[in-house]
Amino acid sequence: MNVSYTDMIATFGIGGAHPGGLSATKYIMDQLQLKPEEPILDVGCGTGQTLDYLAKNLPNPLFGVDQHQGMLTKAKKRLETHPTVTLKKANIENLPFTDNFFGFILSESVTAFTPIDQALQEYARTLKKNGTLILLEMTTNDILKQEQQAEIKQFYHIPKLLTEEMWCAAINQAGFQTVSAEVIPDKLENIIDFDLQTAISQEHFELMATHYQLTEKYKDLLSARLYYCKKE
Ligand SMILES: C[S@@+](CC[C@H](N)C(=O)[O-])C[C@H]1O[C@@H](n2cnc3c(N)ncnc32)[C@H](O)[C@@H]1O
């Protein structure tokens, strides 16, 4: 079997698979003022922890997309009682929505896993004028050595590693005029949840262990940043 990091998260059914988990989501949402009619998109929604929180706290139409069937199946189960939530199986590089549709797009540890420039262009296309994009993404504190980059990219299947400066440049390039960045506060308790499959192979446990080893190994070189962006 050839299991990816994302397959491993889907098999454990991890909800809140981003630094800070639900605490980070609450931290982000507490800073926003959204009009109740504005549609919200959670890109790479995973097993739906964030959409569940949003559906319980906001009247807005909510949309989630993810390309991974295992994630979506668990998200559908979690969200079946929320009539305001629509889930779609889709690639972020080709979002199944019309131009200028969303008021807010949220990416929690997702865009770093995609062809970043294409994903940002899709966010810019589907967001309304004055719409908000918030990204919570893996960021390198400096340019890493080739072998360090290779180890991280290979394990997480990510195309490239960006510094904060590189993220801001890519976001600007995609058409967002206002960008500010913040290191996610340390004080946030990491709130995640699990929807476990009955049979979990040794390989999945090994991948989980490697993820924690890499997190520890690179803790001074990688951090999670929040990017606040406006389409003007
Ligand atoms: C680290 S998980 C985070 C999931 C969720 N945002 C959360 O915080 O729990 C990354 C998610 O992004 C999805 N994803 C990655 N690349 C994608 C793409 N190009 N199109 C759609 N979904 C993608 C994966 O399937 C996975 O569910």
XYZ file of C-alpha atoms and ligand atoms in Angstrom:
259
model
C 0.000 0.000 0.000
C 1.192 3.504 -0.718
C -0.423 5.775 1.837
C -0.074 9.564 1.668
C -0.108 12.023 4.568
C -3.630 13.089 3.506
C -4.803 9.443 3.357
C -3.492 9.027 6.894
C -5.470 12.060 8.146
C -8.595 10.767 6.379
C -8.205 7.285 7.881
C -7.856 8.657 11.416
C -10.676 11.069 10.514
C -8.787 14.000 12.012
C -10.889 17.146 12.189
C -9.056 20.424 12.660
C -5.948 19.158 10.849
C -4.250 22.531 10.993
C -2.098 24.179 13.672
C -4.329 25.195 16.564
C -7.268 23.112 15.273
C -10.636 24.524 16.290
C -9.016 27.169 18.545
C -7.314 28.676 15.496
C -10.608 28.646 13.565
C -12.331 30.479 16.430
C -9.437 32.945 16.628
C -9.812 33.696 12.901
C -13.601 33.989 12.971
C -13.568 36.268 16.027
C -11.710 38.865 13.975
C -14.190 38.920 11.094
C -17.422 40.724 10.520
C -19.391 39.032 7.775
C -22.722 39.967 6.274
C -25.214 37.125 6.936
C -26.089 36.633 3.265
C -22.480 36.255 2.076
C -21.535 32.744 0.970
C -18.443 31.273 2.678
C -16.129 28.658 1.193
C -13.911 26.357 3.276
C -11.424 25.049 0.708
C -9.937 21.628 1.495
C -12.591 21.234 4.197
C -11.305 17.808 5.288
C -13.686 16.044 7.694
C -15.681 19.241 8.250
C -14.830 20.391 11.782
C -14.649 24.037 10.676
C -17.895 23.900 8.661
C -19.635 22.345 11.644
C -18.464 25.228 13.850
C -19.486 27.820 11.234
C -22.915 26.231 10.682
C -23.596 26.346 14.432
C -22.603 29.997 14.701
C -23.442 31.762 11.433
C -26.537 31.972 9.219
C -24.451 32.252 6.012
C -24.639 29.783 3.131
C -21.607 27.526 3.624
C -19.678 25.532 1.030
C -16.875 23.020 1.413
C -14.751 21.412 -1.260
C -12.203 18.652 -0.977
C -10.670 16.315 -3.535
C -10.313 13.382 -1.134
C -13.303 11.027 -1.029
C -12.397 9.666 2.426
C -12.435 13.185 3.890
C -15.699 14.091 2.180
C -17.479 10.945 3.353
C -16.650 11.829 6.963
C -17.561 15.496 6.404
C -20.941 14.480 4.936
C -21.678 12.303 7.957
C -20.724 15.097 10.371
C -22.663 17.800 8.514
C -25.807 15.964 7.380
C -28.041 17.838 9.830
C -26.871 21.296 8.725
C -29.100 22.563 5.873
C -26.880 25.595 5.160
C -23.875 23.442 4.184
C -23.141 22.247 0.630
C -20.198 19.887 0.053
C -18.575 19.227 -3.306
C -15.815 16.898 -4.431
C -13.568 19.186 -6.426
C -10.055 20.365 -7.055
C -9.146 23.787 -5.785
C -7.357 24.482 -9.088
C -10.746 24.290 -10.803
C -13.418 25.411 -8.338
C -16.995 24.566 -9.399
C -18.337 28.055 -8.646
C -19.086 31.160 -10.720
C -16.930 34.289 -10.652
C -17.381 36.806 -7.802
C -19.538 34.434 -5.728
C -18.044 34.244 -2.207
C -17.724 36.894 0.481
C -15.108 34.896 2.377
C -12.774 32.029 1.544
C -10.896 30.157 4.268
C -7.926 27.858 3.694
C -6.684 26.065 6.811
C -3.499 24.147 5.987
C -4.608 23.464 2.442
C -3.159 25.869 -0.118
C 0.419 24.809 0.720
C -0.555 21.336 -0.589
C -1.792 22.667 -3.958
C -0.192 24.281 -7.006
C -0.214 27.547 -5.045
C -0.421 30.094 -7.867
C -3.332 28.293 -9.527
C -5.182 27.978 -6.232
C -4.748 31.690 -5.456
C -6.049 32.594 -8.915
C -9.154 30.490 -8.287
C -9.731 32.217 -4.937
C -9.402 35.605 -6.652
C -11.804 34.554 -9.417
C -14.528 33.223 -7.103
C -14.322 35.966 -4.439
C -16.418 39.117 -4.736
C -14.922 42.593 -4.808
C -13.942 43.431 -1.204
C -14.129 39.724 -0.378
C -11.793 38.325 2.280
C -9.366 35.449 1.910
C -7.675 34.008 4.989
C -4.947 31.423 4.675
C -3.415 29.527 7.580
C -0.395 27.947 5.961
C 2.948 26.279 6.561
C 5.667 28.902 6.172
C 9.430 28.585 6.386
C 11.186 31.014 8.703
C 14.112 31.136 6.278
C 15.157 29.511 3.009
C 15.839 25.888 3.950
C 18.697 23.708 2.726
C 17.929 21.554 -0.329
C 17.867 18.315 1.676
C 15.574 19.823 4.322
C 13.191 21.064 1.633
C 13.249 17.692 -0.091
C 12.396 15.803 3.102
C 9.409 18.028 3.921
C 8.103 18.230 0.346
C 8.350 14.493 -0.181
C 6.595 13.563 3.057
C 3.706 16.041 2.718
C 3.502 15.873 -1.110
C 3.765 19.638 -1.373
C 5.083 21.363 -4.501
C 7.106 24.145 -2.876
C 7.953 25.714 0.464
C 7.454 29.457 0.853
C 8.726 32.066 3.279
C 6.318 34.763 4.508
C 7.719 37.143 1.910
C 7.133 34.586 -0.862
C 3.561 33.922 0.293
C 2.768 37.654 0.314
C 4.267 38.087 -3.158
C 2.266 35.154 -4.563
C -0.945 36.455 -2.966
C -0.381 39.960 -4.379
C 0.421 38.499 -7.767
C -2.960 36.726 -7.791
C -4.771 40.056 -7.416
C -5.166 40.622 -3.684
C -4.308 44.186 -2.792
C -4.149 43.999 0.986
C -2.091 41.328 2.642
C -0.912 41.134 6.202
C 0.693 38.204 7.960
C 0.770 36.996 11.552
C 2.411 34.044 13.270
C -0.360 32.019 14.837
C -0.371 32.666 18.621
C 1.343 29.920 20.728
C -1.303 30.122 23.416
C -3.965 28.452 21.229
C -4.836 24.983 22.497
C -4.699 22.476 19.627
C -8.297 21.200 19.446
C -8.690 18.289 17.024
C -11.172 15.433 16.819
C -11.158 11.912 15.380
C -13.558 9.759 13.384
C -11.565 6.544 13.291
C -11.927 3.785 10.734
C -12.212 0.370 12.345
C -9.110 -1.063 10.626
C -6.035 1.135 10.670
C -2.834 -0.347 9.269
C 0.649 -0.188 10.753
C 1.621 2.068 7.837
C -0.883 4.713 8.934
C 0.490 4.714 12.486
C 4.035 5.005 11.119
C 3.036 7.996 8.979
C 1.450 9.675 11.979
C 4.670 9.087 13.977
C 6.811 10.491 11.147
C 4.597 13.581 10.981
C 5.207 14.255 14.689
C 8.958 13.569 14.298
C 9.194 16.050 11.416
C 7.161 18.628 13.329
C 9.651 18.372 16.190
C 12.707 18.291 13.921
C 11.701 21.432 12.018
C 10.004 23.345 14.828
C 12.491 26.248 14.604
C 12.418 26.394 10.805
C 8.706 26.073 10.040
C 5.750 27.936 11.471
C 2.083 28.471 10.748
C 1.190 31.928 9.485
C -2.150 33.581 9.022
C -2.438 35.646 5.854
C -5.279 38.174 5.746
C -6.082 39.190 2.178
C -8.646 41.446 0.513
C -9.759 41.447 -3.076
C -10.313 45.115 -3.824
C -4.059 19.101 6.084
S -5.658 18.772 5.487
C -6.602 20.078 6.251
C -8.087 19.773 6.232
C -8.961 20.839 6.897
N -8.810 22.149 6.313
C -8.691 20.878 8.371
O -8.102 21.863 8.831
O -9.037 19.908 9.069
C -5.570 19.318 3.788
C -6.860 19.057 3.015
O -6.779 19.708 1.749
C -7.290 18.838 0.746
N -6.639 19.208 -0.519
C -5.315 19.280 -0.750
N -5.076 19.665 -2.026
C -6.306 19.850 -2.594
C -6.733 20.261 -3.896
N -5.837 20.552 -4.848
N -8.052 20.331 -4.146
C -8.960 20.016 -3.174
N -8.619 19.625 -1.922
C -7.302 19.544 -1.630
C -6.900 17.456 1.232
O -7.668 16.440 0.629
C -7.121 17.585 2.729
O -8.430 17.271 3.101
